[in-house]
Amino acid sequence: MSSASRVTASGRGRAVRNGPRPGPGAAPRQGAAPGPGQTPEEGISIGVILGFPAEIATELRRWRASFGDPMAATVPAHITLVTTTMTQDWDATLDHVREVARSQQPFTVTIAGTGSFRPVSPVVFLNVEDGFGECVSLHRRLQAGPLERELPFAYHPHVTVAHDVAPESLDEAEAALKDYRVSFPVASMGLYEHDDNGIWQLREELDFGTEPDNRRGPAAR
């Protein structure tokens, strides 16, 4: 996803706005119809991310706000697996993402120290240490089939902590969090749709290593 989108949360569903991510959650769409304001020719714009535990997300939001990033309040901490990608077939995309989730086991993520995409992009981020390989593997498997496309840059899992702020604020972010380190388990990923209001709506949170509810028997449900 773009680092300039908004997200809000309601129950298990979440949403995110352009400009960075979530609004109120929405139930997974079962049909192949395009989203609001989208035509079949345009397709559906989706993204896939790893969310963070609430306490870590809150801490990183405070740090991001302290650097003057206006997106701090609307973009929770996350690791992007699939950035904004158009698909013409929602059902095929949903099946594809569910299958990748089913074949992935939970893993641990450690984010530690800072890096920057400068001068190419005014971004300072936290490095993904443990879990880097799993994120790369998930990205490669997800960005295939109905989501296959050429990307302008090589995929690099990271956690943005400052974006589009003054150079001195980017310097501050890079220095302030250079010794930051935290680990947490990851057991699911979120499939989002970008709606015509510029908000990323969570369509389905997919648990790793399990069949989605609609494929389980009555006893499992």
JSON list of C-alpha atoms in Angstrom, two decimals:
[
{"chain": "A", "resi": 1, "resn": "MET", "atom": "CA", "xyz": [0.00, 0.00, 0.00]},
{"chain": "A", "resi": 2, "resn": "SER", "atom": "CA", "xyz": [1.02, 3.55, -0.38]},
{"chain": "A", "resi": 3, "resn": "SER", "atom": "CA", "xyz": [2.47, 5.07, 2.76]},
{"chain": "A", "resi": 4, "resn": "ALA", "atom": "CA", "xyz": [-0.12, 7.82, 2.28]},
{"chain": "A", "resi": 5, "resn": "SER", "atom": "CA", "xyz": [-3.40, 6.11, 3.13]},
{"chain": "A", "resi": 6, "resn": "ARG", "atom": "CA", "xyz": [-5.67, 6.11, 6.20]},
{"chain": "A", "resi": 7, "resn": "VAL", "atom": "CA", "xyz": [-6.80, 3.24, 8.43]},
{"chain": "A", "resi": 8, "resn": "THR", "atom": "CA", "xyz": [-9.40, 3.05, 11.19]},
{"chain": "A", "resi": 9, "resn": "ALA", "atom": "CA", "xyz": [-10.77, 0.13, 13.16]},
{"chain": "A", "resi": 10, "resn": "SER", "atom": "CA", "xyz": [-14.14, -1.19, 14.21]},
{"chain": "A", "resi": 11, "resn": "GLY", "atom": "CA", "xyz": [-14.33, -4.65, 15.71]},
{"chain": "A", "resi": 12, "resn": "ARG", "atom": "CA", "xyz": [-12.28, -6.97, 13.53]},
{"chain": "A", "resi": 13, "resn": "GLY", "atom": "CA", "xyz": [-12.72, -4.91, 10.41]},
{"chain": "A", "resi": 14, "resn": "ARG", "atom": "CA", "xyz": [-10.51, -1.96, 9.64]},
{"chain": "A", "resi": 15, "resn": "ALA", "atom": "CA", "xyz": [-10.14, 0.73, 7.04]},
{"chain": "A", "resi": 16, "resn": "VAL", "atom": "CA", "xyz": [-7.25, 3.24, 5.81]},
{"chain": "A", "resi": 17, "resn": "ARG", "atom": "CA", "xyz": [-7.37, 6.87, 3.92]},
{"chain": "A", "resi": 18, "resn": "ASN", "atom": "CA", "xyz": [-5.18, 8.14, 1.10]},
{"chain": "A", "resi": 19, "resn": "GLY", "atom": "CA", "xyz": [-3.01, 11.02, 1.78]},
{"chain": "A", "resi": 20, "resn": "PRO", "atom": "CA", "xyz": [-1.47, 7.30, 4.73]},
{"chain": "A", "resi": 21, "resn": "ARG", "atom": "CA", "xyz": [-4.51, 3.81, 6.58]},
{"chain": "A", "resi": 22, "resn": "PRO", "atom": "CA", "xyz": [-8.26, 2.02, 8.39]},
{"chain": "A", "resi": 23, "resn": "GLY", "atom": "CA", "xyz": [-12.39, 3.46, 8.47]},
{"chain": "A", "resi": 24, "resn": "PRO", "atom": "CA", "xyz": [-15.17, 1.22, 9.60]},
{"chain": "A", "resi": 25, "resn": "GLY", "atom": "CA", "xyz": [-14.73, -2.43, 8.80]},
{"chain": "A", "resi": 26, "resn": "ALA", "atom": "CA", "xyz": [-16.75, -4.15, 6.12]},
{"chain": "A", "resi": 27, "resn": "ALA", "atom": "CA", "xyz": [-17.71, -7.76, 5.58]},
{"chain": "A", "resi": 28, "resn": "PRO", "atom": "CA", "xyz": [-15.70, -9.66, 2.96]},
{"chain": "A", "resi": 29, "resn": "ARG", "atom": "CA", "xyz": [-17.20, -9.26, -0.48]},
{"chain": "A", "resi": 30, "resn": "GLN", "atom": "CA", "xyz": [-18.35, -12.54, -1.94]},
{"chain": "A", "resi": 31, "resn": "GLY", "atom": "CA", "xyz": [-19.06, -11.43, -5.49]},
{"chain": "A", "resi": 32, "resn": "ALA", "atom": "CA", "xyz": [-16.71, -10.25, -8.23]},
{"chain": "A", "resi": 33, "resn": "ALA", "atom": "CA", "xyz": [-18.41, -6.87, -8.58]},
{"chain": "A", "resi": 34, "resn": "PRO", "atom": "CA", "xyz": [-16.08, -3.86, -8.42]},
{"chain": "A", "resi": 35, "resn": "GLY", "atom": "CA", "xyz": [-16.04, -1.57, -5.40]},
{"chain": "A", "resi": 36, "resn": "PRO", "atom": "CA", "xyz": [-17.81, 1.80, -5.17]},
{"chain": "A", "resi": 37, "resn": "GLY", "atom": "CA", "xyz": [-16.86, 4.10, -8.02]},
{"chain": "A", "resi": 38, "resn": "GLN", "atom": "CA", "xyz": [-14.93, 1.37, -9.84]},
{"chain": "A", "resi": 39, "resn": "THR", "atom": "CA", "xyz": [-15.86, -0.02, -13.23]},
{"chain": "A", "resi": 40, "resn": "PRO", "atom": "CA", "xyz": [-15.14, -3.61, -14.32]},
{"chain": "A", "resi": 41, "resn": "GLU", "atom": "CA", "xyz": [-12.51, -2.19, -16.70]},
{"chain": "A", "resi": 42, "resn": "GLU", "atom": "CA", "xyz": [-10.69, -0.44, -13.86]},
{"chain": "A", "resi": 43, "resn": "GLY", "atom": "CA", "xyz": [-10.78, -3.46, -11.60]},
{"chain": "A", "resi": 44, "resn": "ILE", "atom": "CA", "xyz": [-10.39, -3.51, -7.83]},
{"chain": "A", "resi": 45, "resn": "SER", "atom": "CA", "xyz": [-7.42, -1.98, -6.01]},
{"chain": "A", "resi": 46, "resn": "ILE", "atom": "CA", "xyz": [-6.16, -4.16, -3.14]},
{"chain": "A", "resi": 47, "resn": "GLY", "atom": "CA", "xyz": [-3.31, -4.38, -0.67]},
{"chain": "A", "resi": 48, "resn": "VAL", "atom": "CA", "xyz": [-2.14, -6.94, 1.91]},
{"chain": "A", "resi": 49, "resn": "ILE", "atom": "CA", "xyz": [-0.46, -6.07, 5.22]},
{"chain": "A", "resi": 50, "resn": "LEU", "atom": "CA", "xyz": [0.75, -7.49, 8.52]},
{"chain": "A", "resi": 51, "resn": "GLY", "atom": "CA", "xyz": [-0.76, -5.61, 11.44]},
{"chain": "A", "resi": 52, "resn": "PHE", "atom": "CA", "xyz": [0.91, -5.01, 14.83]},
{"chain": "A", "resi": 53, "resn": "PRO", "atom": "CA", "xyz": [-0.21, -5.67, 18.42]},
{"chain": "A", "resi": 54, "resn": "ALA", "atom": "CA", "xyz": [-2.12, -2.69, 19.78]},
{"chain": "A", "resi": 55, "resn": "GLU", "atom": "CA", "xyz": [0.44, -1.65, 22.38]},
{"chain": "A", "resi": 56, "resn": "ILE", "atom": "CA", "xyz": [3.30, -1.62, 19.84]},
{"chain": "A", "resi": 57, "resn": "ALA", "atom": "CA", "xyz": [1.18, 0.18, 17.24]},
{"chain": "A", "resi": 58, "resn": "THR", "atom": "CA", "xyz": [0.29, 2.83, 19.85]},
{"chain": "A", "resi": 59, "resn": "GLU", "atom": "CA", "xyz": [3.93, 3.34, 20.82]},
{"chain": "A", "resi": 60, "resn": "LEU", "atom": "CA", "xyz": [5.04, 3.71, 17.20]},
{"chain": "A", "resi": 61, "resn": "ARG", "atom": "CA", "xyz": [2.16, 6.07, 16.44]},
{"chain": "A", "resi": 62, "resn": "ARG", "atom": "CA", "xyz": [3.39, 8.35, 19.24]},
{"chain": "A", "resi": 63, "resn": "TRP", "atom": "CA", "xyz": [6.91, 8.25, 17.88]},
{"chain": "A", "resi": 64, "resn": "ARG", "atom": "CA", "xyz": [5.70, 9.03, 14.37]},
{"chain": "A", "resi": 65, "resn": "ALA", "atom": "CA", "xyz": [3.63, 11.96, 15.64]},
{"chain": "A", "resi": 66, "resn": "SER", "atom": "CA", "xyz": [6.63, 13.31, 17.53]},
{"chain": "A", "resi": 67, "resn": "PHE", "atom": "CA", "xyz": [8.48, 13.66, 14.22]},
{"chain": "A", "resi": 68, "resn": "GLY", "atom": "CA", "xyz": [5.67, 15.81, 12.83]},
{"chain": "A", "resi": 69, "resn": "ASP", "atom": "CA", "xyz": [4.31, 13.19, 10.43]},
{"chain": "A", "resi": 70, "resn": "PRO", "atom": "CA", "xyz": [0.67, 14.18, 9.69]},
{"chain": "A", "resi": 71, "resn": "MET", "atom": "CA", "xyz": [-0.20, 10.57, 8.90]},
{"chain": "A", "resi": 72, "resn": "ALA", "atom": "CA", "xyz": [0.64, 9.36, 12.42]},
{"chain": "A", "resi": 73, "resn": "ALA", "atom": "CA", "xyz": [-2.99, 9.47, 13.55]},
{"chain": "A", "resi": 74, "resn": "THR", "atom": "CA", "xyz": [-4.39, 7.67, 10.52]},
{"chain": "A", "resi": 75, "resn": "VAL", "atom": "CA", "xyz": [-1.77, 5.08, 9.53]},
{"chain": "A", "resi": 76, "resn": "PRO", "atom": "CA", "xyz": [-1.16, 2.36, 12.14]},
{"chain": "A", "resi": 77, "resn": "ALA", "atom": "CA", "xyz": [2.17, 0.57, 12.23]},
{"chain": "A", "resi": 78, "resn": "HIS", "atom": "CA", "xyz": [2.27, -2.27, 9.72]},
{"chain": "A", "resi": 79, "resn": "ILE", "atom": "CA", "xyz": [4.41, -4.19, 7.25]},
{"chain": "A", "resi": 80, "resn": "THR", "atom": "CA", "xyz": [3.16, -4.08, 3.67]},
{"chain": "A", "resi": 81, "resn": "LEU", "atom": "CA", "xyz": [3.21, -7.42, 1.84]},
{"chain": "A", "resi": 82, "resn": "VAL", "atom": "CA", "xyz": [1.39, -6.29, -1.32]},
{"chain": "A", "resi": 83, "resn": "THR", "atom": "CA", "xyz": [1.32, -2.61, -2.17]},
{"chain": "A", "resi": 84, "resn": "THR", "atom": "CA", "xyz": [-1.57, -1.11, -4.14]},
{"chain": "A", "resi": 85, "resn": "THR", "atom": "CA", "xyz": [-2.36, -3.61, -6.91]},
{"chain": "A", "resi": 86, "resn": "MET", "atom": "CA", "xyz": [-5.27, -3.76, -9.35]},
{"chain": "A", "resi": 87, "resn": "THR", "atom": "CA", "xyz": [-7.13, -7.00, -9.92]},
{"chain": "A", "resi": 88, "resn": "GLN", "atom": "CA", "xyz": [-9.87, -7.77, -12.42]},
{"chain": "A", "resi": 89, "resn": "ASP", "atom": "CA", "xyz": [-11.16, -10.85, -10.59]},
{"chain": "A", "resi": 90, "resn": "TRP", "atom": "CA", "xyz": [-12.10, -10.47, -6.92]},
{"chain": "A", "resi": 91, "resn": "ASP", "atom": "CA", "xyz": [-13.06, -14.13, -6.42]},
{"chain": "A", "resi": 92, "resn": "ALA", "atom": "CA", "xyz": [-9.80, -15.41, -7.90]},
{"chain": "A", "resi": 93, "resn": "THR", "atom": "CA", "xyz": [-7.85, -12.90, -5.80]},
{"chain": "A", "resi": 94, "resn": "LEU", "atom": "CA", "xyz": [-9.62, -13.90, -2.60]},
{"chain": "A", "resi": 95, "resn": "ASP", "atom": "CA", "xyz": [-9.01, -17.60, -3.29]},
{"chain": "A", "resi": 96, "resn": "HIS", "atom": "CA", "xyz": [-5.36, -16.87, -4.06]},
{"chain": "A", "resi": 97, "resn": "VAL", "atom": "CA", "xyz": [-4.73, -14.86, -0.88]},
{"chain": "A", "resi": 98, "resn": "ARG", "atom": "CA", "xyz": [-6.57, -17.43, 1.24]},
{"chain": "A", "resi": 99, "resn": "GLU", "atom": "CA", "xyz": [-4.43, -20.23, -0.19]},
{"chain": "A", "resi": 100, "resn": "VAL", "atom": "CA", "xyz": [-1.21, -18.34, 0.59]},
{"chain": "A", "resi": 101, "resn": "ALA", "atom": "CA", "xyz": [-2.42, -17.76, 4.16]},
{"chain": "A", "resi": 102, "resn": "ARG", "atom": "CA", "xyz": [-3.37, -21.41, 4.55]},
{"chain": "A", "resi": 103, "resn": "SER", "atom": "CA", "xyz": [0.14, -22.53, 3.55]},
{"chain": "A", "resi": 104, "resn": "GLN", "atom": "CA", "xyz": [1.91, -20.05, 5.87]},
{"chain": "A", "resi": 105, "resn": "GLN", "atom": "CA", "xyz": [2.69, -20.89, 9.49]},
{"chain": "A", "resi": 106, "resn": "PRO", "atom": "CA", "xyz": [2.75, -18.18, 12.20]},
{"chain": "A", "resi": 107, "resn": "PHE", "atom": "CA", "xyz": [6.16, -16.62, 12.77]},
{"chain": "A", "resi": 108, "resn": "THR", "atom": "CA", "xyz": [7.93, -14.04, 14.91]},
{"chain": "A", "resi": 109, "resn": "VAL", "atom": "CA", "xyz": [8.76, -10.53, 13.72]},
{"chain": "A", "resi": 110, "resn": "THR", "atom": "CA", "xyz": [11.53, -8.45, 15.28]},
{"chain": "A", "resi": 111, "resn": "ILE", "atom": "CA", "xyz": [11.86, -4.82, 14.24]},
{"chain": "A", "resi": 112, "resn": "ALA", "atom": "CA", "xyz": [15.18, -3.27, 15.19]},
{"chain": "A", "resi": 113, "resn": "GLY", "atom": "CA", "xyz": [17.10, -0.11, 14.31]},
{"chain": "A", "resi": 114, "resn": "THR", "atom": "CA", "xyz": [16.43, 2.41, 11.57]},
{"chain": "A", "resi": 115, "resn": "GLY", "atom": "CA", "xyz": [17.07, 2.81, 7.87]},
{"chain": "A", "resi": 116, "resn": "SER", "atom": "CA", "xyz": [16.09, 5.27, 5.17]},
{"chain": "A", "resi": 117, "resn": "PHE", "atom": "CA", "xyz": [15.08, 5.29, 1.51]},
{"chain": "A", "resi": 118, "resn": "ARG", "atom": "CA", "xyz": [16.68, 8.72, 1.07]},
{"chain": "A", "resi": 119, "resn": "PRO", "atom": "CA", "xyz": [17.45, 10.25, -1.38]},
{"chain": "A", "resi": 120, "resn": "VAL", "atom": "CA", "xyz": [15.05, 8.22, -3.53]},
{"chain": "A", "resi": 121, "resn": "SER", "atom": "CA", "xyz": [12.15, 8.71, -1.12]},
{"chain": "A", "resi": 122, "resn": "PRO", "atom": "CA", "xyz": [11.82, 10.86, 2.07]},
{"chain": "A", "resi": 123, "resn": "VAL", "atom": "CA", "xyz": [11.15, 7.88, 4.34]},
{"chain": "A", "resi": 124, "resn": "VAL", "atom": "CA", "xyz": [12.74, 6.65, 7.57]},
{"chain": "A", "resi": 125, "resn": "PHE", "atom": "CA", "xyz": [11.79, 3.17, 8.68]},
{"chain": "A", "resi": 126, "resn": "LEU", "atom": "CA", "xyz": [12.42, 0.45, 11.24]},
{"chain": "A", "resi": 127, "resn": "ASN", "atom": "CA", "xyz": [14.21, -2.61, 9.89]},
{"chain": "A", "resi": 128, "resn": "VAL", "atom": "CA", "xyz": [12.55, -6.01, 9.87]},
{"chain": "A", "resi": 129, "resn": "GLU", "atom": "CA", "xyz": [15.08, -8.42, 11.37]},
{"chain": "A", "resi": 130, "resn": "ASP", "atom": "CA", "xyz": [13.44, -11.70, 12.43]},
{"chain": "A", "resi": 131, "resn": "GLY", "atom": "CA", "xyz": [10.68, -12.45, 9.95]},
{"chain": "A", "resi": 132, "resn": "PHE", "atom": "CA", "xyz": [12.39, -10.72, 7.01]},
{"chain": "A", "resi": 133, "resn": "GLY", "atom": "CA", "xyz": [12.58, -13.94, 4.99]},
{"chain": "A", "resi": 134, "resn": "GLU", "atom": "CA", "xyz": [8.98, -14.86, 5.78]},
{"chain": "A", "resi": 135, "resn": "CYS", "atom": "CA", "xyz": [7.79, -11.43, 4.62]},
{"chain": "A", "resi": 136, "resn": "VAL", "atom": "CA", "xyz": [9.75, -11.74, 1.38]},
{"chain": "A", "resi": 137, "resn": "SER", "atom": "CA", "xyz": [8.36, -15.23, 0.80]},
{"chain": "A", "resi": 138, "resn": "LEU", "atom": "CA", "xyz": [4.79, -14.07, 1.47]},
{"chain": "A", "resi": 139, "resn": "HIS", "atom": "CA", "xyz": [5.24, -11.14, -0.88]},
{"chain": "A", "resi": 140, "resn": "ARG", "atom": "CA", "xyz": [6.53, -13.37, -3.70]},
{"chain": "A", "resi": 141, "resn": "ARG", "atom": "CA", "xyz": [3.69, -15.84, -3.29]},
{"chain": "A", "resi": 142, "resn": "LEU", "atom": "CA", "xyz": [1.04, -13.15, -3.00]},
{"chain": "A", "resi": 143, "resn": "GLN", "atom": "CA", "xyz": [2.27, -11.00, -5.89]},
{"chain": "A", "resi": 144, "resn": "ALA", "atom": "CA", "xyz": [1.53, -13.80, -8.35]},
{"chain": "A", "resi": 145, "resn": "GLY", "atom": "CA", "xyz": [-1.46, -15.20, -10.23]},
{"chain": "A", "resi": 146, "resn": "PRO", "atom": "CA", "xyz": [-4.25, -12.57, -10.21]},
{"chain": "A", "resi": 147, "resn": "LEU", "atom": "CA", "xyz": [-1.92, -10.11, -8.41]},
{"chain": "A", "resi": 148, "resn": "GLU", "atom": "CA", "xyz": [1.13, -10.54, -10.61]},
{"chain": "A", "resi": 149, "resn": "ARG", "atom": "CA", "xyz": [2.70, -7.29, -11.83]},
{"chain": "A", "resi": 150, "resn": "GLU", "atom": "CA", "xyz": [6.03, -5.55, -12.29]},
{"chain": "A", "resi": 151, "resn": "LEU", "atom": "CA", "xyz": [7.06, -3.36, -9.35]},
{"chain": "A", "resi": 152, "resn": "PRO", "atom": "CA", "xyz": [9.14, -0.19, -9.78]},
{"chain": "A", "resi": 153, "resn": "PHE", "atom": "CA", "xyz": [11.37, -1.14, -6.82]},
{"chain": "A", "resi": 154, "resn": "ALA", "atom": "CA", "xyz": [12.52, -4.40, -5.27]},
{"chain": "A", "resi": 155, "resn": "TYR", "atom": "CA", "xyz": [10.38, -5.43, -2.30]},
{"chain": "A", "resi": 156, "resn": "HIS", "atom": "CA", "xyz": [11.92, -4.50, 1.07]},
{"chain": "A", "resi": 157, "resn": "PRO", "atom": "CA", "xyz": [9.84, -5.23, 4.21]},
{"chain": "A", "resi": 158, "resn": "HIS", "atom": "CA", "xyz": [9.98, -2.31, 6.65]},
{"chain": "A", "resi": 159, "resn": "VAL", "atom": "CA", "xyz": [7.94, -0.22, 9.10]},
{"chain": "A", "resi": 160, "resn": "THR", "atom": "CA", "xyz": [7.61, 3.46, 8.18]},
{"chain": "A", "resi": 161, "resn": "VAL", "atom": "CA", "xyz": [8.12, 5.85, 11.13]},
{"chain": "A", "resi": 162, "resn": "ALA", "atom": "CA", "xyz": [8.51, 9.15, 9.25]},
{"chain": "A", "resi": 163, "resn": "HIS", "atom": "CA", "xyz": [7.43, 10.12, 5.75]},
{"chain": "A", "resi": 164, "resn": "ASP", "atom": "CA", "xyz": [7.30, 13.41, 3.85]},
{"chain": "A", "resi": 165, "resn": "VAL", "atom": "CA", "xyz": [8.54, 15.54, 6.75]},
{"chain": "A", "resi": 166, "resn": "ALA", "atom": "CA", "xyz": [11.37, 18.05, 6.93]},
{"chain": "A", "resi": 167, "resn": "PRO", "atom": "CA", "xyz": [14.91, 16.64, 6.47]},
{"chain": "A", "resi": 168, "resn": "GLU", "atom": "CA", "xyz": [15.80, 17.49, 10.07]},
{"chain": "A", "resi": 169, "resn": "SER", "atom": "CA", "xyz": [12.76, 15.53, 11.27]},
{"chain": "A", "resi": 170, "resn": "LEU", "atom": "CA", "xyz": [13.86, 12.54, 9.19]},
{"chain": "A", "resi": 171, "resn": "ASP", "atom": "CA", "xyz": [17.30, 12.84, 10.80]},
{"chain": "A", "resi": 172, "resn": "GLU", "atom": "CA", "xyz": [15.66, 12.98, 14.23]},
{"chain": "A", "resi": 173, "resn": "ALA", "atom": "CA", "xyz": [13.59, 9.86, 13.54]},
{"chain": "A", "resi": 174, "resn": "GLU", "atom": "CA", "xyz": [16.61, 7.94, 12.30]},
{"chain": "A", "resi": 175, "resn": "ALA", "atom": "CA", "xyz": [18.63, 8.85, 15.40]},
{"chain": "A", "resi": 176, "resn": "ALA", "atom": "CA", "xyz": [15.87, 8.54, 18.02]},
{"chain": "A", "resi": 177, "resn": "LEU", "atom": "CA", "xyz": [14.89, 4.97, 17.08]},
{"chain": "A", "resi": 178, "resn": "LYS", "atom": "CA", "xyz": [18.32, 3.59, 16.13]},
{"chain": "A", "resi": 179, "resn": "ASP", "atom": "CA", "xyz": [18.32, 1.37, 19.25]},
{"chain": "A", "resi": 180, "resn": "TYR", "atom": "CA", "xyz": [14.62, 0.49, 19.15]},
{"chain": "A", "resi": 181, "resn": "ARG", "atom": "CA", "xyz": [13.88, -3.24, 19.23]},
{"chain": "A", "resi": 182, "resn": "VAL", "atom": "CA", "xyz": [10.71, -5.24, 19.78]},
{"chain": "A", "resi": 183, "resn": "SER", "atom": "CA", "xyz": [9.49, -8.74, 18.86]},
{"chain": "A", "resi": 184, "resn": "PHE", "atom": "CA", "xyz": [5.98, -10.08, 18.47]},
{"chain": "A", "resi": 185, "resn": "PRO", "atom": "CA", "xyz": [4.18, -13.08, 16.93]},
{"chain": "A", "resi": 186, "resn": "VAL", "atom": "CA", "xyz": [2.39, -12.76, 13.58]},
{"chain": "A", "resi": 187, "resn": "ALA", "atom": "CA", "xyz": [-0.44, -15.20, 12.91]},
{"chain": "A", "resi": 188, "resn": "SER", "atom": "CA", "xyz": [-2.54, -13.50, 10.21]},
{"chain": "A", "resi": 189, "resn": "MET", "atom": "CA", "xyz": [-2.56, -10.93, 7.42]},
{"chain": "A", "resi": 190, "resn": "GLY", "atom": "CA", "xyz": [-5.18, -8.44, 6.27]},
{"chain": "A", "resi": 191, "resn": "LEU", "atom": "CA", "xyz": [-6.61, -8.16, 2.75]},
{"chain": "A", "resi": 192, "resn": "TYR", "atom": "CA", "xyz": [-7.70, -4.58, 2.03]},
{"chain": "A", "resi": 193, "resn": "GLU", "atom": "CA", "xyz": [-9.62, -2.87, -0.76]},
{"chain": "A", "resi": 194, "resn": "HIS", "atom": "CA", "xyz": [-9.04, 0.77, -1.70]},
{"chain": "A", "resi": 195, "resn": "ASP", "atom": "CA", "xyz": [-12.43, 2.45, -2.05]},
{"chain": "A", "resi": 196, "resn": "ASP", "atom": "CA", "xyz": [-13.41, 5.58, -3.97]},
{"chain": "A", "resi": 197, "resn": "ASN", "atom": "CA", "xyz": [-13.10, 7.72, -0.81]},
{"chain": "A", "resi": 198, "resn": "GLY", "atom": "CA", "xyz": [-9.41, 6.95, -0.57]},
{"chain": "A", "resi": 199, "resn": "ILE", "atom": "CA", "xyz": [-9.90, 4.58, 2.38]},
{"chain": "A", "resi": 200, "resn": "TRP", "atom": "CA", "xyz": [-8.41, 1.11, 2.72]},
{"chain": "A", "resi": 201, "resn": "GLN", "atom": "CA", "xyz": [-11.24, -1.16, 3.85]},
{"chain": "A", "resi": 202, "resn": "LEU", "atom": "CA", "xyz": [-10.37, -4.47, 5.49]},
{"chain": "A", "resi": 203, "resn": "ARG", "atom": "CA", "xyz": [-12.17, -7.20, 3.54]},
{"chain": "A", "resi": 204, "resn": "GLU", "atom": "CA", "xyz": [-10.80, -10.25, 5.33]},
{"chain": "A", "resi": 205, "resn": "GLU", "atom": "CA", "xyz": [-8.28, -11.03, 8.08]},
{"chain": "A", "resi": 206, "resn": "LEU", "atom": "CA", "xyz": [-6.70, -14.36, 7.10]},
{"chain": "A", "resi": 207, "resn": "ASP", "atom": "CA", "xyz": [-5.25, -16.62, 9.79]},
{"chain": "A", "resi": 208, "resn": "PHE", "atom": "CA", "xyz": [-2.07, -18.45, 8.90]},
{"chain": "A", "resi": 209, "resn": "GLY", "atom": "CA", "xyz": [-2.07, -22.24, 8.67]},
{"chain": "A", "resi": 210, "resn": "THR", "atom": "CA", "xyz": [-5.85, -22.69, 8.82]},
{"chain": "A", "resi": 211, "resn": "GLU", "atom": "CA", "xyz": [-8.71, -23.09, 6.39]},
{"chain": "A", "resi": 212, "resn": "PRO", "atom": "CA", "xyz": [-10.98, -20.02, 6.08]},
{"chain": "A", "resi": 213, "resn": "ASP", "atom": "CA", "xyz": [-14.37, -20.40, 7.80]},
{"chain": "A", "resi": 214, "resn": "ASN", "atom": "CA", "xyz": [-16.22, -20.90, 4.53]},
{"chain": "A", "resi": 215, "resn": "ARG", "atom": "CA", "xyz": [-14.12, -24.01, 3.81]},
{"chain": "A", "resi": 216, "resn": "ARG", "atom": "CA", "xyz": [-14.52, -25.65, 7.22]},
{"chain": "A", "resi": 217, "resn": "GLY", "atom": "CA", "xyz": [-17.23, -28.09, 8.15]},
{"chain": "A", "resi": 218, "resn": "PRO", "atom": "CA", "xyz": [-20.26, -27.22, 10.32]},
{"chain": "A", "resi": 219, "resn": "ALA", "atom": "CA", "xyz": [-18.50, -28.48, 13.47]},
{"chain": "A", "resi": 220, "resn": "ALA", "atom": "CA", "xyz": [-15.56, -26.11, 12.94]},
{"chain": "A", "resi": 221, "resn": "ARG", "atom": "CA", "xyz": [-17.91, -23.15, 12.53]}
]
